[in-house]
Structures are given as structure tokens and as C-alpha cells.
């Protein structure tokens, strides 16, 4: 009778708090798990005094993980029933040593001649950290050193089958994946920073199509900033599997992260809970060392504290926690109301303000709407952005982020000229970004697509009788002001304002951060605004604080500034204007 199992772990919070096993089932094929564990347990751990074997020092969680990987293989059919594993764990919990041990054991257990196993690392340094313990295990093992042979180029070869384990640095080497049986991806969070990583992993995993016994293991700590790219995609997917939102018994999440309430209440900072994300606490992780590092980080400031939380406590930073970040960013992820679309805001609110912000050709054009909810008076926020193919080409490093925003529907790519910035051959992410870019002048009025999009949103709100005011950064958006005048939204009757930038926005972002704190500001949780909020940098002046656009670099902030433009207007408690005839013969009113 075939085994029955689920990879959902709905009680994962209780399991972690109570120090119970995180993997919810026994090995599907105990004999396979036992055979592999005997090999794994015999491997010497060289960087521990006395070079003890794994079996003498490994914690139960290590044994559970090894059993889950190897115990999923059905020798009768030659098929592995669970093929994908994601281990998310804090730094210094023996991740690289575990990776080496698992892959050496896999090389020994493999029956396929000339099979290929890979450890894919983001950099040469990480690759060396994985290869060195693997090679040392072989050299120090009295039996394995006659079966396996460490070779040049970070390769270990099986003398009998000709199968190999190769450690590849993704920044300088390639892996075709055509014959891959086992792939271990180390430090997945670093791959998330690279635009083409998703396609690289697809290529590396290609061998599983003809290797039913194959497997892929993702290892990572949390990122030192907002999760992005392929790391965020995998993290979101495996969290959903863990929570039972996605049913996929071929994928097993093993995610050592704090339950939400321990983060929201700041309980994760207390030493008593550190074992939740450090299952090796007291072994490879010294609690006194962590306490000392925490004290150092607290003295050093927010940037060091952010790094400590991400790496040693495995706390997802999300946004904020940087020395010069916006204080509201720390609260941003706590005020998400799923499903809060623009249509939902228009249905629930008594009036809306609109913010617009944009700059040069390499910038995003940010558009934000804040609605004042009927009855509660809460602020409900939504945002989107547009970017030209010129901007995409000038900010290729942001391609992975831009593609994620586009897939969510919050970013639109357009062309100023059909012959400019052909990026279709640069890489797959860029090609997908520009594949369906809107052509120039798609509106009957001859507006470029970005202007047409802004006008369309403002018109929708105005036609619903909900438009109170529109706030703009007056620099560089004269075309938008002219276009808004054509639909009757002008400066007359105080419907259009130039919101002062620099220190002029201080009141707006201070108001939004307070409303985030008291819960009277919510948003839909889209990646675009979350990313921009995380990119915000503040500069202290002698008398005030301002947003530092020039300090943000590749991290664009225009949609967040658009949000603050809308917030500056909403903070003045606007009312819907009386019906009147609008003209465009007055200069912009400056809102201070």
C-alpha cells in the first residue's frame, strides 16, 4: 500500500514554540532512510574538536531532515515521492556542513552511473564553504576515501559509478542541469538579488525531468533586506504549502521562523525564544555569543540591529530597521488588508485624494490613492507605477523586482518610441518585462501611456463623485497637469495642488507612520509599495527631516512619495467640492 502523507504543517507555530519536530510525518520508506542515515551519521565533522561523526553530535532536527530527504525514495519504483525541500534556518546552525553531509550521502547512495550532483552557491566564497567540509569528510573517513575521490575544480568523484558531486559558484561558473540528479541551492536569499536567478534554477533543475529519483534542496537564512526575486517566490510558495493554502505533497517546507505574534509583540528579542530559529542553540550556536552580538548591534544602531535579527534570529526584516530608514516601514507589513484594490477603496470610501510623483526617464511614475473609509475614517491606500522601456534599460539591476510588480499588476511598462531600448535579447526577465510594453500614444488625445493611465484613474474617481483633491510633485509633470485640466481637474476650487517636496513632506510621512502605529492606515500589501517603502531614506537637517531621493540609488521611491502627496492632502481633512465649472487659467496652488 502506497504511503499517505501531507507536507502541510498547520500547527507549525505550536511545534516551534514547544520544541517539537517540524516535519509532520515519519520517513515514507524507513529502510531507505535508515541506509542513508548510517552513511550520514558516520561522516566526520572536521571543524568540531575531536572530529566526531554526525551521529554523535547531530540534533534530532538534523536526523529528521535527513530522514525526510532520503526516506522519500521508493526503491521499488525508482521514484522519489518528495522532490523539493526548503530549509530556512538562522546563521551558524551548521547549514553548510549539513549540506555537505547530505550531498556526500546522496553520492554514495546513488546507483545511476555518471550521475551528476550539484551544490549551487551564489559566490565562490559560499561555494568553498560547502566544498571544504565535503572534501574533508571524504579524506577523514576510513572507508569513503577509498570510494570517493576529491578532485580539482571543487569536484568529488565516485570511483565505481563515475558519478560526481560538483560545487558551482553561480557568479563565475555555469551548470547545465541536463543530467542533474541532486541539486542543493545554498543561500537562496542571495540568488534573489539577481535578475536571472529564476531561469538559472530552472536550467539547473532540468535533469529531474528524466531523473525521477532526483531532488532539489533550497537552503537559506532570511535576507538582510526585503525578500525579493526567486527567494521571495520560493519563500511565499513554501509558506503557503506549510499553511495548507497550496496542496503539494512533493514539496516539503522546513521553515524555522518566528510565529507572527512573537514578532509583533517583540518577544523574539528575548533569549528564551531564540531556539525557535536556532535549533542548534547550545551546540554550534552559543547563546552567550548571540547575547553579546545583540548587545553590540544595539549599541551600533538600527542598521546593525537589522542585520543581527535577519541572520542570527532569522527574522524577516520586511522593511525598515536601517540606520536611516523611515520609521513607518517597520510597521508596514502589519497593516495589510488583503484584497484592498482600487475598486474596493472606491466602494468603501466617502472621498479620495490622489498623489502623483515622477521624475526623469529612469524613474517610476508613481500614482497613489488614499480613501477615507465611511464610518471608521480609516485611510485605505492603493498604489501603482509606470515605467518606460528606457527606464527599464537604465535600471537593469531592478529587473527582478520590476517583473514581480508587473506580474502582480501594479507596474505597467510602456514605450516612448518603438525603436528605442530593445531589451528583448538581454535576458529572460528583461524580455518578459518589455514583451507587451504599451506602444506610444495609445489614447485618442495623443497622451503617452503613463499620462493616459494617470488620467484614467483620476477620471474613474471623479466620475464616482469621490475625488476631493489631487496632489502632485510639480517637477517634470507639466504634461500630466495639462492632461488633468482636459478632464476638468484643475487648480480652480482647490482641486489640484503642488505638494512641497523635501522637508515639505515631513508632516505627511510623520502622519502616515502614526496612523500605521494606531491601525488607522491600511494597504493591500502589494510588493511595489512595500519595496518603495523599504527603500526610503531620511536625512536630518538642522531643523527638520527630509526624504533623500538621491540616497536611494537603484531603490526607487516614487510611488511612496506619491502616497505621501496624497497623505498630505488627506491630513488636511478635505471635503468634496461643490459642483462648479473648472478653468485652467490660474497657477498651481502650493500646498504647504
PDB file of N, CA and C in Angstrom, residues 12 50 58 70 84 92 132 160 193 220 256 263 291 303 312-313 348 380 391 444 470 474 476 499 529 542 563 591:
ATOM      1  N   UNK A  12       2.432  24.539  12.827  1.00  0.00           N
ATOM      2  CA  UNK A  12       3.874  24.815  12.874  1.00  0.00           C
ATOM      3  C   UNK A  12       4.246  25.776  13.994  1.00  0.00           C
ATOM      4  N   UNK A  50      37.862  17.057  18.048  1.00  0.00           N
ATOM      5  CA  UNK A  50      37.813  15.603  18.057  1.00  0.00           C
ATOM      6  C   UNK A  50      37.263  14.988  16.794  1.00  0.00           C
ATOM      7  N   UNK A  58      24.785  15.258  16.054  1.00  0.00           N
ATOM      8  CA  UNK A  58      23.633  15.815  15.361  1.00  0.00           C
ATOM      9  C   UNK A  58      22.400  15.888  16.242  1.00  0.00           C
ATOM     10  N   UNK A  70      15.955  11.337   2.321  1.00  0.00           N
ATOM     11  CA  UNK A  70      16.276  10.007   1.796  1.00  0.00           C
ATOM     12  C   UNK A  70      15.130   9.017   1.969  1.00  0.00           C
ATOM     13  N   UNK A  84      11.237  18.223  -3.542  1.00  0.00           N
ATOM     14  CA  UNK A  84      11.695  19.588  -3.269  1.00  0.00           C
ATOM     15  C   UNK A  84      11.631  19.863  -1.766  1.00  0.00           C
ATOM     16  N   UNK A  92      24.819  30.025  11.445  1.00  0.00           N
ATOM     17  CA  UNK A  92      25.645  29.287  12.402  1.00  0.00           C
ATOM     18  C   UNK A  92      24.978  28.024  12.945  1.00  0.00           C
ATOM     19  N   UNK A 132      34.637  22.544   1.047  1.00  0.00           N
ATOM     20  CA  UNK A 132      35.691  22.183   2.003  1.00  0.00           C
ATOM     21  C   UNK A 132      35.239  21.128   3.006  1.00  0.00           C
ATOM     22  N   UNK A 160      33.588   4.151  -8.507  1.00  0.00           N
ATOM     23  CA  UNK A 160      32.944   2.992  -9.129  1.00  0.00           C
ATOM     24  C   UNK A 160      31.889   3.384 -10.160  1.00  0.00           C
ATOM     25  N   UNK A 193      18.665  38.334  -5.270  1.00  0.00           N
ATOM     26  CA  UNK A 193      19.122  39.664  -5.662  1.00  0.00           C
ATOM     27  C   UNK A 193      19.512  39.744  -7.133  1.00  0.00           C
ATOM     28  N   UNK A 220      18.665  28.421   3.143  1.00  0.00           N
ATOM     29  CA  UNK A 220      18.826  29.869   3.237  1.00  0.00           C
ATOM     30  C   UNK A 220      18.610  30.352   4.658  1.00  0.00           C
ATOM     31  N   UNK A 256      12.261  27.433   9.836  1.00  0.00           N
ATOM     32  CA  UNK A 256      12.449  27.830  11.226  1.00  0.00           C
ATOM     33  C   UNK A 256      12.347  29.350  11.315  1.00  0.00           C
ATOM     34  N   UNK A 263       6.781  38.123  16.794  1.00  0.00           N
ATOM     35  CA  UNK A 263       7.428  39.261  16.136  1.00  0.00           C
ATOM     36  C   UNK A 263       6.672  40.543  16.442  1.00  0.00           C
ATOM     37  N   UNK A 291      23.927  36.703  22.604  1.00  0.00           N
ATOM     38  CA  UNK A 291      23.622  37.810  23.508  1.00  0.00           C
ATOM     39  C   UNK A 291      24.641  38.930  23.352  1.00  0.00           C
ATOM     40  N   UNK A 303      20.960  49.799  11.705  1.00  0.00           N
ATOM     41  CA  UNK A 303      21.443  49.001  10.578  1.00  0.00           C
ATOM     42  C   UNK A 303      22.047  47.687  11.057  1.00  0.00           C
ATOM     43  N   UNK A 312      20.938  36.101  12.585  1.00  0.00           N
ATOM     44  CA  UNK A 312      21.099  35.260  13.772  1.00  0.00           C
ATOM     45  C   UNK A 312      19.772  34.845  14.408  1.00  0.00           C
ATOM     46  N   UNK A 313      18.699  35.600  14.152  1.00  0.00           N
ATOM     47  CA  UNK A 313      17.392  35.211  14.675  1.00  0.00           C
ATOM     48  C   UNK A 313      16.417  34.847  13.559  1.00  0.00           C
ATOM     49  N   UNK A 348     -15.854  51.582  -0.699  1.00  0.00           N
ATOM     50  CA  UNK A 348     -15.941  51.701   0.764  1.00  0.00           C
ATOM     51  C   UNK A 348     -15.711  53.106   1.304  1.00  0.00           C
ATOM     52  N   UNK A 380      -7.481  54.139   3.590  1.00  0.00           N
ATOM     53  CA  UNK A 380      -7.247  52.937   2.800  1.00  0.00           C
ATOM     54  C   UNK A 380      -6.387  53.321   1.598  1.00  0.00           C
ATOM     55  N   UNK A 391      13.584  53.522 -18.985  1.00  0.00           N
ATOM     56  CA  UNK A 391      13.849  53.368 -17.557  1.00  0.00           C
ATOM     57  C   UNK A 391      14.243  51.953 -17.196  1.00  0.00           C
ATOM     58  N   UNK A 444      -6.775  58.494 -27.532  1.00  0.00           N
ATOM     59  CA  UNK A 444      -7.262  59.363 -28.617  1.00  0.00           C
ATOM     60  C   UNK A 444      -6.700  60.775 -28.516  1.00  0.00           C
ATOM     61  N   UNK A 470      -6.170  66.371  -5.843  1.00  0.00           N
ATOM     62  CA  UNK A 470      -5.025  65.689  -6.442  1.00  0.00           C
ATOM     63  C   UNK A 470      -3.768  66.457  -6.062  1.00  0.00           C
ATOM     64  N   UNK A 474       5.369  68.954  -8.588  1.00  0.00           N
ATOM     65  CA  UNK A 474       5.258  69.786  -9.782  1.00  0.00           C
ATOM     66  C   UNK A 474       6.433  69.650 -10.737  1.00  0.00           C
ATOM     67  N   UNK A 476       8.591  68.298 -13.427  1.00  0.00           N
ATOM     68  CA  UNK A 476       8.662  67.334 -14.511  1.00  0.00           C
ATOM     69  C   UNK A 476       7.359  66.684 -14.904  1.00  0.00           C
ATOM     70  N   UNK A 499       2.318  69.749  -4.106  1.00  0.00           N
ATOM     71  CA  UNK A 499       2.724  69.443  -2.732  1.00  0.00           C
ATOM     72  C   UNK A 499       4.224  69.671  -2.596  1.00  0.00           C
ATOM     73  N   UNK A 529       4.541  48.899  -3.437  1.00  0.00           N
ATOM     74  CA  UNK A 529       4.613  49.880  -2.362  1.00  0.00           C
ATOM     75  C   UNK A 529       5.505  49.393  -1.226  1.00  0.00           C
ATOM     76  N   UNK A 542      19.225  70.671   9.969  1.00  0.00           N
ATOM     77  CA  UNK A 542      19.269  71.363  11.272  1.00  0.00           C
ATOM     78  C   UNK A 542      17.905  71.556  11.918  1.00  0.00           C
ATOM     79  N   UNK A 563       2.294  58.447  -2.541  1.00  0.00           N
ATOM     80  CA  UNK A 563       1.441  58.146  -1.393  1.00  0.00           C
ATOM     81  C   UNK A 563       1.470  59.285  -0.379  1.00  0.00           C
ATOM     82  N   UNK A 591       0.581  73.556  -1.785  1.00  0.00           N
ATOM     83  CA  UNK A 591       0.079  73.028  -0.514  1.00  0.00           C
ATOM     84  C   UNK A 591       1.252  72.854   0.427  1.00  0.00           C
TER      85      UNK A 591
END
